[in-house]
Amino acid sequence: MRKVGFFRSIQLKFIIIFILLLLVAIQVIGSYFVGELEDKLRANFMESVNSRVEYLSLNLEQAFAKERVEGETDLKTEIQSIVGDIDRNDITSLQVVNIQGRILGTNDYTDNIGKRNTNKLVQNVLLYGTPDRKVVYKPETEKRFYVLAVSLKDGSGETVGAIYLEASMGSVYKQLEDISQIFLKGSILAVTVSALLAVLIARTITKPIKEMRRQAQTMAKSDFSQKVKVYSTDEIGNLAETFNDLNDKLRHSYATTEEERRKLSSVMSNMSDGVIATNHTGAVTLMNYAAAKLIDKDPDDVKGEFLLDVLQLSDKVVDISELQDTGSMIIDFGEEDEDFLIRANFSIISDDDEEITGFITVISDVTEQEKVEQERRDFVSNVSHELRTPLTTMRSYIEALTDGAWKDKEIAPRFLGVTQNETERMIRMVNDLLQLSKMDHKEYGLHKERTDFIAYFHQIIDRFEMNVAEKINLKRDLLKGQNYVYLDKDKMTQVLDNIISNAIKYSPNGGTILFKVEKNNHQLLISIQDDGPGIAFEKLDKIFERFYRADKARNRKLGGTGLGLAIAKELVEAHYGRIWAKSKEGKGTTILFTLPLMNQKRRNK
C-alpha cells in the first residue's frame, strides 16, 4: 500500500477547509464593516460641512440685508472679508454669487471676483432657491469632492444670492484606508493563529485514522496481534472500537478459513453447474444451491452423507477412490413417467504432499442433450430403415426380372409397377426430408397473401370430393361469409393435403370425414375429423414427430412416409398457428389447427 503524502492527505484538506471558512467569514465581515464605516464617515463629513455652510449663510444674508450709506464698506469687500478666512484644508473652493450669478467673494484669492459663475448647480439654486448637493470624482486629482450650492435669502424670503463650495473628501478616505489597513493586519494575524489551531485539530482527527491504516496494513500480512488505540468516544472512537472487533473476528476465522482455502478455490473454478465437495472419506462437506436443486435435497440435510449414496451410485461404485478413474458418468435420476439425466464430473483435491484431502463433483442436467442425441440416432435409424425397405423390395423384383421374369408378359409389368411405386415412395421421402431440413434452418420460403380462408377451404374439399371413393362421405360445417387470413396457399394446401389424405386412408367403408371451421377470439379454428380406428392417448403427442407411426404396418402398407404431420406442424407454426390432435381408440381422430385472422384495418386495405 503506497504512502499518502502530506499534500494529498486529509490533514491538509482539513486545514485548507478551516482557513477557507475563516477567510470567507472575514471577507463578509470586512465588506460589511468597511461599507458601513464609509457611509458613516461620509455622513459625518457632509454634516460638518453643512453646519459650517449654515453658519456662513447667516453672516452672508446679514451682509446682503444691511443698508449701506456712502463711505461705508461696500458689499463685495464685506463678503470677501467673511469668506476669506475659510480654511482651505477641507473646503478647497468657496464662492459667493449675487442673484445675477456674479462672484462677489471667494476663498481661493483668484481674480474670479466679478465674473459670472455658470455652474449648473448655482444656476438651479438661483432659479428655484432649493439647495443642491452631490459627490463628484475628479480624475485629475484622483479625489472625491463634496459639492454644495445653497441660496441666500433676504428678510422677505427672496433669493438674493448663493453659496457654492467644493470640499475635498480625501481625509475621509484616508481615515477609511487607515482603518482598512488595521483590519487587514488583524485578519492576517487571525488567519495565522487559526491555521496553527487547524493543524492541531486536524492532527487530533487524522491520528486515529493513520493508526487504523497502519493496523489494516498489518492485518493484510495476517498479523492480528495488535489493536488500535481508542482516543475518544465520538464517531472516530466508535470506528476504532469496531475496527478492533473486526480484528478479533478475523483472527478467529482465519485459522479455519486457511484450511479450506484450497478446497474452496477448486470449487469456485468449477461453479458452472452444481458442485458437491467431500472430505477424503467421501462425506459431503459442501453442496451449492444448483446441486441441491438438481438432486432435490436440502444442502444442510446432505452434509455428512456419503457421496455415493447421494448420487445413487452405491450399486455401481464400491470404493469412492474409483471415481477419479471414471472422470465422468451419466446418472439416471428419472422416474417412470419422466426422464431426468445428470452428468457428473469427478476431480480430486490434494495437499502439498499429494495426499487426497477431498473430492469435487460437478453435476449438470443433460436430459435435453441426451434426448436430442437419442432423437438424432433414432432419426438416422428410421431413415435407414425406411430407405432400406423399398430398396430391398426393388432389388428382389429386379433380380427376378434379371433372372428371366422380364420375358413373362404378365409378371414383368406387375414387377415393374411395384418397382416404380417404391421408387416414387423413396422420392417422396427424400423430398420430405429436404423440406424438413430447410424448415430446420428456417428456410420456409413463404409467399403469403390475403386469402378468404372459407372459399379457399371449399376449393380444397371440392378437389378431394371429386377423387375420393363414393364409400367415404365428406361433410362440411364451415362459417358463412368472408374470413381473411394471411397465408401461403401452396404451403397451406400441402398441410391440408397431408391431414385430409390421412383421414381418407384411415376411414372405413361408409365412413364420414367432417370439415369444420370456427372463430376462436382472433383466430380461425380448423378441424378435420374422421371415424377411423383412432389413436391411443399416450401416443397423441408423438404423431407429429418425424417417422412416428401409430400403426407402422398399416401406414407403410398405405404408402406413407411418416413425415406428413411433421411437415404440417412446421408449416402451421410458420403461419403463427398451433396444431394438435384429439382421439379415442375405436372412435376416430380429429386434427385441429389455428390460423390468426387479419385485423380489420389491414383487411380493408
PDB file of C-alpha atoms in Angstrom, residues 42-283:
ATOM      1  CA  ARG A  42     -19.139  60.383   4.617  1.00  0.00           C
ATOM      2  CA  ALA A  43     -22.302  61.300   6.506  1.00  0.00           C
ATOM      3  CA  ASN A  44     -20.299  62.879   9.348  1.00  0.00           C
ATOM      4  CA  PHE A  45     -18.155  64.849   6.892  1.00  0.00           C
ATOM      5  CA  MET A  46     -21.160  66.156   4.992  1.00  0.00           C
ATOM      6  CA  GLU A  47     -22.937  67.050   8.228  1.00  0.00           C
ATOM      7  CA  SER A  48     -19.855  69.021   9.378  1.00  0.00           C
ATOM      8  CA  VAL A  49     -19.649  70.919   6.071  1.00  0.00           C
ATOM      9  CA  ASN A  50     -23.401  71.599   6.100  1.00  0.00           C
ATOM     10  CA  SER A  51     -23.157  73.056   9.613  1.00  0.00           C
ATOM     11  CA  ARG A  52     -20.348  75.423   8.615  1.00  0.00           C
ATOM     12  CA  VAL A  53     -22.228  76.472   5.492  1.00  0.00           C
ATOM     13  CA  GLU A  54     -25.340  77.120   7.565  1.00  0.00           C
ATOM     14  CA  TYR A  55     -23.389  79.418   9.888  1.00  0.00           C
ATOM     15  CA  LEU A  56     -21.733  81.115   6.919  1.00  0.00           C
ATOM     16  CA  SER A  57     -25.150  81.646   5.288  1.00  0.00           C
ATOM     17  CA  LEU A  58     -26.432  83.597   8.290  1.00  0.00           C
ATOM     18  CA  ASN A  59     -23.465  86.003   8.121  1.00  0.00           C
ATOM     19  CA  LEU A  60     -23.775  86.443   4.391  1.00  0.00           C
ATOM     20  CA  GLU A  61     -27.553  87.008   4.484  1.00  0.00           C
ATOM     21  CA  GLN A  62     -26.984  89.724   7.108  1.00  0.00           C
ATOM     22  CA  ALA A  63     -24.389  91.328   4.812  1.00  0.00           C
ATOM     23  CA  PHE A  64     -26.832  91.261   1.893  1.00  0.00           C
ATOM     24  CA  ALA A  65     -29.645  92.695   4.023  1.00  0.00           C
ATOM     25  CA  LYS A  66     -27.562  95.526   5.560  1.00  0.00           C
ATOM     26  CA  GLU A  67     -28.382  99.039   4.362  1.00  0.00           C
ATOM     27  CA  ARG A  68     -25.297 100.929   3.474  1.00  0.00           C
ATOM     28  CA  VAL A  69     -24.515 104.661   3.398  1.00  0.00           C
ATOM     29  CA  GLU A  70     -21.879 106.403   1.433  1.00  0.00           C
ATOM     30  CA  GLY A  71     -18.411 105.969   2.829  1.00  0.00           C
ATOM     31  CA  GLU A  72     -19.109 102.554   4.458  1.00  0.00           C
ATOM     32  CA  THR A  73     -17.575  99.253   3.340  1.00  0.00           C
ATOM     33  CA  ASP A  74     -19.191  98.013   0.157  1.00  0.00           C
ATOM     34  CA  LEU A  75     -20.883  94.553  -0.210  1.00  0.00           C
ATOM     35  CA  LYS A  76     -18.042  92.887  -2.134  1.00  0.00           C
ATOM     36  CA  THR A  77     -15.444  93.887   0.433  1.00  0.00           C
ATOM     37  CA  GLU A  78     -17.571  92.729   3.337  1.00  0.00           C
ATOM     38  CA  ILE A  79     -18.379  89.399   1.690  1.00  0.00           C
ATOM     39  CA  GLN A  80     -14.714  88.827   0.800  1.00  0.00           C
ATOM     40  CA  SER A  81     -13.727  89.529   4.385  1.00  0.00           C
ATOM     41  CA  ILE A  82     -16.291  86.918   5.569  1.00  0.00           C
ATOM     42  CA  VAL A  83     -15.281  84.118   3.175  1.00  0.00           C
ATOM     43  CA  GLY A  84     -11.583  84.913   3.027  1.00  0.00           C
ATOM     44  CA  ASP A  85     -10.934  83.371   6.442  1.00  0.00           C
ATOM     45  CA  ILE A  86     -12.494  79.961   5.471  1.00  0.00           C
ATOM     46  CA  ASP A  87      -9.935  77.141   5.943  1.00  0.00           C
ATOM     47  CA  ARG A  88      -8.983  75.639   2.586  1.00  0.00           C
ATOM     48  CA  ASN A  89      -7.806  72.294   4.012  1.00  0.00           C
ATOM     49  CA  ASP A  90     -11.322  70.898   3.746  1.00  0.00           C
ATOM     50  CA  ILE A  91     -13.262  73.488   1.704  1.00  0.00           C
ATOM     51  CA  THR A  92     -10.980  73.838  -1.294  1.00  0.00           C
ATOM     52  CA  SER A  93     -13.218  76.238  -3.166  1.00  0.00           C
ATOM     53  CA  LEU A  94     -15.859  78.654  -1.860  1.00  0.00           C
ATOM     54  CA  GLN A  95     -17.715  81.261  -3.936  1.00  0.00           C
ATOM     55  CA  VAL A  96     -20.484  83.693  -3.083  1.00  0.00           C
ATOM     56  CA  VAL A  97     -22.558  84.975  -6.030  1.00  0.00           C
ATOM     57  CA  ASN A  98     -25.356  87.510  -6.307  1.00  0.00           C
ATOM     58  CA  ILE A  99     -28.712  86.971  -7.944  1.00  0.00           C
ATOM     59  CA  GLN A 100     -27.176  87.627 -11.368  1.00  0.00           C
ATOM     60  CA  GLY A 101     -24.637  84.838 -10.781  1.00  0.00           C
ATOM     61  CA  ARG A 102     -21.619  87.121 -10.471  1.00  0.00           C
ATOM     62  CA  ILE A 103     -18.938  86.180  -7.953  1.00  0.00           C
ATOM     63  CA  LEU A 104     -18.805  88.583  -5.022  1.00  0.00           C
ATOM     64  CA  GLY A 105     -16.288  86.688  -2.897  1.00  0.00           C
ATOM     65  CA  THR A 106     -14.087  83.607  -2.875  1.00  0.00           C
ATOM     66  CA  ASN A 107     -11.571  81.883  -0.582  1.00  0.00           C
ATOM     67  CA  ASP A 108      -9.020  80.984  -3.252  1.00  0.00           C
ATOM     68  CA  TYR A 109      -7.828  84.594  -3.806  1.00  0.00           C
ATOM     69  CA  THR A 110      -8.161  84.361  -7.580  1.00  0.00           C
ATOM     70  CA  ASP A 111      -9.205  87.126  -9.968  1.00  0.00           C
ATOM     71  CA  ASN A 112     -12.628  85.494 -10.481  1.00  0.00           C
ATOM     72  CA  ILE A 113     -14.410  88.197  -8.476  1.00  0.00           C
ATOM     73  CA  GLY A 114     -16.893  89.958 -10.683  1.00  0.00           C
ATOM     74  CA  LYS A 115     -17.045  87.139 -13.174  1.00  0.00           C
ATOM     75  CA  ARG A 116     -20.202  85.168 -13.831  1.00  0.00           C
ATOM     76  CA  ASN A 117     -20.488  81.643 -12.354  1.00  0.00           C
ATOM     77  CA  THR A 118     -22.104  79.403 -14.961  1.00  0.00           C
ATOM     78  CA  ASN A 119     -22.154  76.237 -12.850  1.00  0.00           C
ATOM     79  CA  LYS A 120     -25.431  74.392 -13.345  1.00  0.00           C
ATOM     80  CA  LEU A 121     -25.905  73.786  -9.620  1.00  0.00           C
ATOM     81  CA  VAL A 122     -25.572  77.546  -8.943  1.00  0.00           C
ATOM     82  CA  GLN A 123     -27.982  78.455 -11.729  1.00  0.00           C
ATOM     83  CA  ASN A 124     -30.586  75.946 -10.398  1.00  0.00           C
ATOM     84  CA  VAL A 125     -30.253  77.310  -6.850  1.00  0.00           C
ATOM     85  CA  LEU A 126     -30.625  80.940  -8.019  1.00  0.00           C
ATOM     86  CA  LEU A 127     -33.586  79.972 -10.159  1.00  0.00           C
ATOM     87  CA  TYR A 128     -35.504  77.699  -7.772  1.00  0.00           C
ATOM     88  CA  GLY A 129     -33.980  78.571  -4.380  1.00  0.00           C
ATOM     89  CA  THR A 130     -33.597  74.873  -3.490  1.00  0.00           C
ATOM     90  CA  PRO A 131     -30.210  73.585  -2.142  1.00  0.00           C
ATOM     91  CA  ASP A 132     -28.391  71.129  -4.325  1.00  0.00           C
ATOM     92  CA  ARG A 133     -25.514  68.800  -3.386  1.00  0.00           C
ATOM     93  CA  LYS A 134     -23.610  65.833  -4.788  1.00  0.00           C
ATOM     94  CA  VAL A 135     -20.310  63.898  -4.564  1.00  0.00           C
ATOM     95  CA  VAL A 136     -18.084  64.038  -7.661  1.00  0.00           C
ATOM     96  CA  TYR A 137     -14.832  62.341  -8.577  1.00  0.00           C
ATOM     97  CA  LYS A 138     -12.146  64.403 -10.308  1.00  0.00           C
ATOM     98  CA  PRO A 139      -9.773  62.238 -12.321  1.00  0.00           C
ATOM     99  CA  GLU A 140      -7.107  64.933 -12.482  1.00  0.00           C
ATOM    100  CA  THR A 141      -6.700  64.911  -8.695  1.00  0.00           C
ATOM    101  CA  GLU A 142      -7.943  61.318  -8.176  1.00  0.00           C
ATOM    102  CA  LYS A 143     -10.046  62.575  -5.284  1.00  0.00           C
ATOM    103  CA  ARG A 144     -13.703  62.807  -4.374  1.00  0.00           C
ATOM    104  CA  PHE A 145     -15.309  66.170  -3.599  1.00  0.00           C
ATOM    105  CA  TYR A 146     -18.473  67.140  -1.830  1.00  0.00           C
ATOM    106  CA  VAL A 147     -20.107  69.875  -3.976  1.00  0.00           C
ATOM    107  CA  LEU A 148     -22.796  72.039  -2.354  1.00  0.00           C
ATOM    108  CA  ALA A 149     -24.862  75.008  -3.557  1.00  0.00           C
ATOM    109  CA  VAL A 150     -27.317  76.829  -1.218  1.00  0.00           C
ATOM    110  CA  SER A 151     -29.335  80.010  -1.711  1.00  0.00           C
ATOM    111  CA  LEU A 152     -29.042  83.235   0.281  1.00  0.00           C
ATOM    112  CA  LYS A 153     -32.325  84.973   1.067  1.00  0.00           C
ATOM    113  CA  ASP A 154     -33.339  88.416   2.363  1.00  0.00           C
ATOM    114  CA  GLY A 155     -35.817  89.150   5.093  1.00  0.00           C
ATOM    115  CA  SER A 156     -38.790  88.663   2.751  1.00  0.00           C
ATOM    116  CA  GLY A 157     -37.587  85.216   1.638  1.00  0.00           C
ATOM    117  CA  GLU A 158     -36.462  86.329  -1.789  1.00  0.00           C
ATOM    118  CA  THR A 159     -33.264  84.791  -3.166  1.00  0.00           C
ATOM    119  CA  VAL A 160     -30.503  87.408  -3.276  1.00  0.00           C
ATOM    120  CA  GLY A 161     -27.522  85.154  -3.938  1.00  0.00           C
ATOM    121  CA  ALA A 162     -25.947  81.757  -3.463  1.00  0.00           C
ATOM    122  CA  ILE A 163     -23.018  79.925  -1.900  1.00  0.00           C
ATOM    123  CA  TYR A 164     -21.097  77.388  -3.977  1.00  0.00           C
ATOM    124  CA  LEU A 165     -18.394  75.253  -2.373  1.00  0.00           C
ATOM    125  CA  GLU A 166     -16.274  72.184  -3.070  1.00  0.00           C
ATOM    126  CA  ALA A 167     -14.992  70.228  -0.057  1.00  0.00           C
ATOM    127  CA  SER A 168     -12.301  67.575  -0.506  1.00  0.00           C
ATOM    128  CA  MET A 169     -13.200  64.173   0.996  1.00  0.00           C
ATOM    129  CA  GLY A 170      -9.593  62.980   0.990  1.00  0.00           C
ATOM    130  CA  SER A 171      -9.459  62.990   4.788  1.00  0.00           C
ATOM    131  CA  VAL A 172     -12.483  60.682   4.897  1.00  0.00           C
ATOM    132  CA  TYR A 173     -10.960  58.096   2.588  1.00  0.00           C
ATOM    133  CA  LYS A 174      -7.550  58.450   4.217  1.00  0.00           C
ATOM    134  CA  GLN A 175      -9.130  57.614   7.532  1.00  0.00           C
ATOM    135  CA  LEU A 176     -11.020  54.736   5.880  1.00  0.00           C
ATOM    136  CA  GLU A 177      -7.779  53.418   4.349  1.00  0.00           C
ATOM    137  CA  ASP A 178      -6.011  53.548   7.723  1.00  0.00           C
ATOM    138  CA  ILE A 179      -8.812  51.599   9.365  1.00  0.00           C
ATOM    139  CA  SER A 180      -8.783  49.036   6.500  1.00  0.00           C
ATOM    140  CA  GLN A 181      -5.044  48.532   6.976  1.00  0.00           C
ATOM    141  CA  ILE A 182      -5.604  47.871  10.657  1.00  0.00           C
ATOM    142  CA  PHE A 183      -8.402  45.412   9.791  1.00  0.00           C
ATOM    143  CA  LEU A 184      -6.174  43.659   7.230  1.00  0.00           C
ATOM    144  CA  LYS A 185      -3.356  43.211   9.740  1.00  0.00           C
ATOM    145  CA  GLY A 186      -5.821  41.849  12.273  1.00  0.00           C
ATOM    146  CA  SER A 187      -7.210  39.430   9.675  1.00  0.00           C
ATOM    147  CA  ILE A 188      -3.731  38.158   8.786  1.00  0.00           C
ATOM    148  CA  LEU A 189      -2.993  37.602  12.441  1.00  0.00           C
ATOM    149  CA  ALA A 190      -6.332  35.781  12.902  1.00  0.00           C
ATOM    150  CA  VAL A 191      -5.691  33.548   9.878  1.00  0.00           C
ATOM    151  CA  THR A 192      -2.202  32.704  11.120  1.00  0.00           C
ATOM    152  CA  VAL A 193      -3.456  31.757  14.568  1.00  0.00           C
ATOM    153  CA  SER A 194      -6.357  29.849  13.047  1.00  0.00           C
ATOM    154  CA  ALA A 195      -4.010  27.915  10.733  1.00  0.00           C
ATOM    155  CA  LEU A 196      -1.999  26.780  13.734  1.00  0.00           C
ATOM    156  CA  LEU A 197      -5.174  25.737  15.518  1.00  0.00           C
ATOM    157  CA  ALA A 198      -6.349  23.953  12.355  1.00  0.00           C
ATOM    158  CA  VAL A 199      -3.121  21.953  12.250  1.00  0.00           C
ATOM    159  CA  LEU A 200      -3.614  20.855  15.847  1.00  0.00           C
ATOM    160  CA  ILE A 201      -7.284  19.980  15.330  1.00  0.00           C
ATOM    161  CA  ALA A 202      -6.560  18.129  12.066  1.00  0.00           C
ATOM    162  CA  ARG A 203      -3.901  16.064  13.788  1.00  0.00           C
ATOM    163  CA  THR A 204      -6.296  15.006  16.518  1.00  0.00           C
ATOM    164  CA  ILE A 205      -8.750  13.829  13.818  1.00  0.00           C
ATOM    165  CA  THR A 206      -6.276  12.160  11.459  1.00  0.00           C
ATOM    166  CA  LYS A 207      -4.063  10.494  14.053  1.00  0.00           C
ATOM    167  CA  PRO A 208      -6.549   7.655  14.835  1.00  0.00           C
ATOM    168  CA  ILE A 209      -7.193   7.240  11.098  1.00  0.00           C
ATOM    169  CA  LYS A 210      -3.478   6.870  10.411  1.00  0.00           C
ATOM    170  CA  GLU A 211      -3.223   4.282  13.172  1.00  0.00           C
ATOM    171  CA  MET A 212      -6.142   2.325  11.689  1.00  0.00           C
ATOM    172  CA  ARG A 213      -4.456   2.482   8.299  1.00  0.00           C
ATOM    173  CA  ARG A 214      -1.231   1.056   9.762  1.00  0.00           C
ATOM    174  CA  GLN A 215      -3.263  -1.644  11.539  1.00  0.00           C
ATOM    175  CA  ALA A 216      -5.026  -2.529   8.266  1.00  0.00           C
ATOM    176  CA  GLN A 217      -1.630  -2.958   6.604  1.00  0.00           C
ATOM    177  CA  THR A 218      -0.581  -5.192   9.464  1.00  0.00           C
ATOM    178  CA  MET A 219      -3.776  -7.256   9.185  1.00  0.00           C
ATOM    179  CA  ALA A 220      -3.165  -7.631   5.451  1.00  0.00           C
ATOM    180  CA  LYS A 221       0.016  -9.518   6.415  1.00  0.00           C
ATOM    181  CA  SER A 222      -2.102 -11.921   8.537  1.00  0.00           C
ATOM    182  CA  ASP A 223      -0.917 -10.352  11.807  1.00  0.00           C
ATOM    183  CA  PHE A 224      -3.861  -9.824  14.178  1.00  0.00           C
ATOM    184  CA  SER A 225      -1.884  -9.349  17.402  1.00  0.00           C
ATOM    185  CA  GLN A 226      -2.102  -5.538  17.580  1.00  0.00           C
ATOM    186  CA  LYS A 227      -5.033  -3.226  18.275  1.00  0.00           C
ATOM    187  CA  VAL A 228      -5.888   0.382  17.508  1.00  0.00           C
ATOM    188  CA  LYS A 229      -5.808   2.806  20.462  1.00  0.00           C
ATOM    189  CA  VAL A 230      -9.168   4.464  21.195  1.00  0.00           C
ATOM    190  CA  TYR A 231      -8.678   8.210  21.889  1.00  0.00           C
ATOM    191  CA  SER A 232     -12.287   9.397  22.214  1.00  0.00           C
ATOM    192  CA  THR A 233     -15.918   8.346  22.404  1.00  0.00           C
ATOM    193  CA  ASP A 234     -17.025  10.143  19.214  1.00  0.00           C
ATOM    194  CA  GLU A 235     -17.612   8.640  15.772  1.00  0.00           C
ATOM    195  CA  ILE A 236     -13.895   8.088  15.166  1.00  0.00           C
ATOM    196  CA  GLY A 237     -13.646   6.392  18.550  1.00  0.00           C
ATOM    197  CA  ASN A 238     -16.570   4.132  17.621  1.00  0.00           C
ATOM    198  CA  LEU A 239     -14.845   3.362  14.330  1.00  0.00           C
ATOM    199  CA  ALA A 240     -11.673   2.383  16.200  1.00  0.00           C
ATOM    200  CA  GLU A 241     -13.657   0.076  18.503  1.00  0.00           C
ATOM    201  CA  THR A 242     -15.404  -1.512  15.532  1.00  0.00           C
ATOM    202  CA  PHE A 243     -12.025  -1.941  13.855  1.00  0.00           C
ATOM    203  CA  ASN A 244     -10.726  -3.783  16.922  1.00  0.00           C
ATOM    204  CA  ASP A 245     -13.822  -6.030  16.940  1.00  0.00           C
ATOM    205  CA  LEU A 246     -13.204  -6.796  13.280  1.00  0.00           C
ATOM    206  CA  ASN A 247      -9.604  -7.653  14.085  1.00  0.00           C
ATOM    207  CA  ASP A 248     -10.747 -10.180  16.746  1.00  0.00           C
ATOM    208  CA  LYS A 249     -13.268 -11.831  14.427  1.00  0.00           C
ATOM    209  CA  LEU A 250     -10.772 -12.069  11.579  1.00  0.00           C
ATOM    210  CA  ARG A 251      -8.185 -13.601  13.887  1.00  0.00           C
ATOM    211  CA  HIS A 252     -10.743 -16.195  14.988  1.00  0.00           C
ATOM    212  CA  SER A 253     -11.928 -17.075  11.470  1.00  0.00           C
ATOM    213  CA  TYR A 254      -8.536 -17.005   9.767  1.00  0.00           C
ATOM    214  CA  ALA A 255      -7.428 -20.302  11.331  1.00  0.00           C
ATOM    215  CA  THR A 256     -10.443 -22.203   9.947  1.00  0.00           C
ATOM    216  CA  THR A 257     -10.513 -20.334   6.630  1.00  0.00           C
ATOM    217  CA  GLU A 258      -6.929 -21.120   5.664  1.00  0.00           C
ATOM    218  CA  GLU A 259      -7.531 -24.873   5.854  1.00  0.00           C
ATOM    219  CA  GLU A 260     -10.492 -24.661   3.452  1.00  0.00           C
ATOM    220  CA  ARG A 261      -8.990 -22.098   1.088  1.00  0.00           C
ATOM    221  CA  ARG A 262      -7.560 -24.551  -1.465  1.00  0.00           C
ATOM    222  CA  LYS A 263     -10.744 -26.603  -1.418  1.00  0.00           C
ATOM    223  CA  LEU A 264     -12.974 -23.570  -1.949  1.00  0.00           C
ATOM    224  CA  SER A 265     -10.675 -22.306  -4.697  1.00  0.00           C
ATOM    225  CA  SER A 266     -11.167 -25.544  -6.620  1.00  0.00           C
ATOM    226  CA  VAL A 267     -14.941 -25.370  -6.020  1.00  0.00           C
ATOM    227  CA  MET A 268     -15.097 -21.826  -7.357  1.00  0.00           C
ATOM    228  CA  SER A 269     -13.205 -22.826 -10.503  1.00  0.00           C
ATOM    229  CA  ASN A 270     -15.923 -25.409 -11.266  1.00  0.00           C
ATOM    230  CA  MET A 271     -19.004 -23.400 -10.325  1.00  0.00           C
ATOM    231  CA  SER A 272     -20.620 -23.524 -13.767  1.00  0.00           C
ATOM    232  CA  ASP A 273     -23.167 -26.084 -12.534  1.00  0.00           C
ATOM    233  CA  GLY A 274     -23.984 -27.913  -9.333  1.00  0.00           C
ATOM    234  CA  VAL A 275     -20.981 -28.548  -7.076  1.00  0.00           C
ATOM    235  CA  ILE A 276     -20.579 -31.082  -4.271  1.00  0.00           C
ATOM    236  CA  ALA A 277     -17.415 -31.149  -2.118  1.00  0.00           C
ATOM    237  CA  THR A 278     -16.422 -34.018   0.184  1.00  0.00           C
ATOM    238  CA  ASN A 279     -13.589 -34.832   2.555  1.00  0.00           C
ATOM    239  CA  HIS A 280     -11.117 -37.646   1.916  1.00  0.00           C
ATOM    240  CA  THR A 281     -13.596 -40.271   3.188  1.00  0.00           C
ATOM    241  CA  GLY A 282     -16.331 -39.190   0.773  1.00  0.00           C
ATOM    242  CA  ALA A 283     -18.571 -37.467   3.347  1.00  0.00           C
TER     243      ALA A 283
END
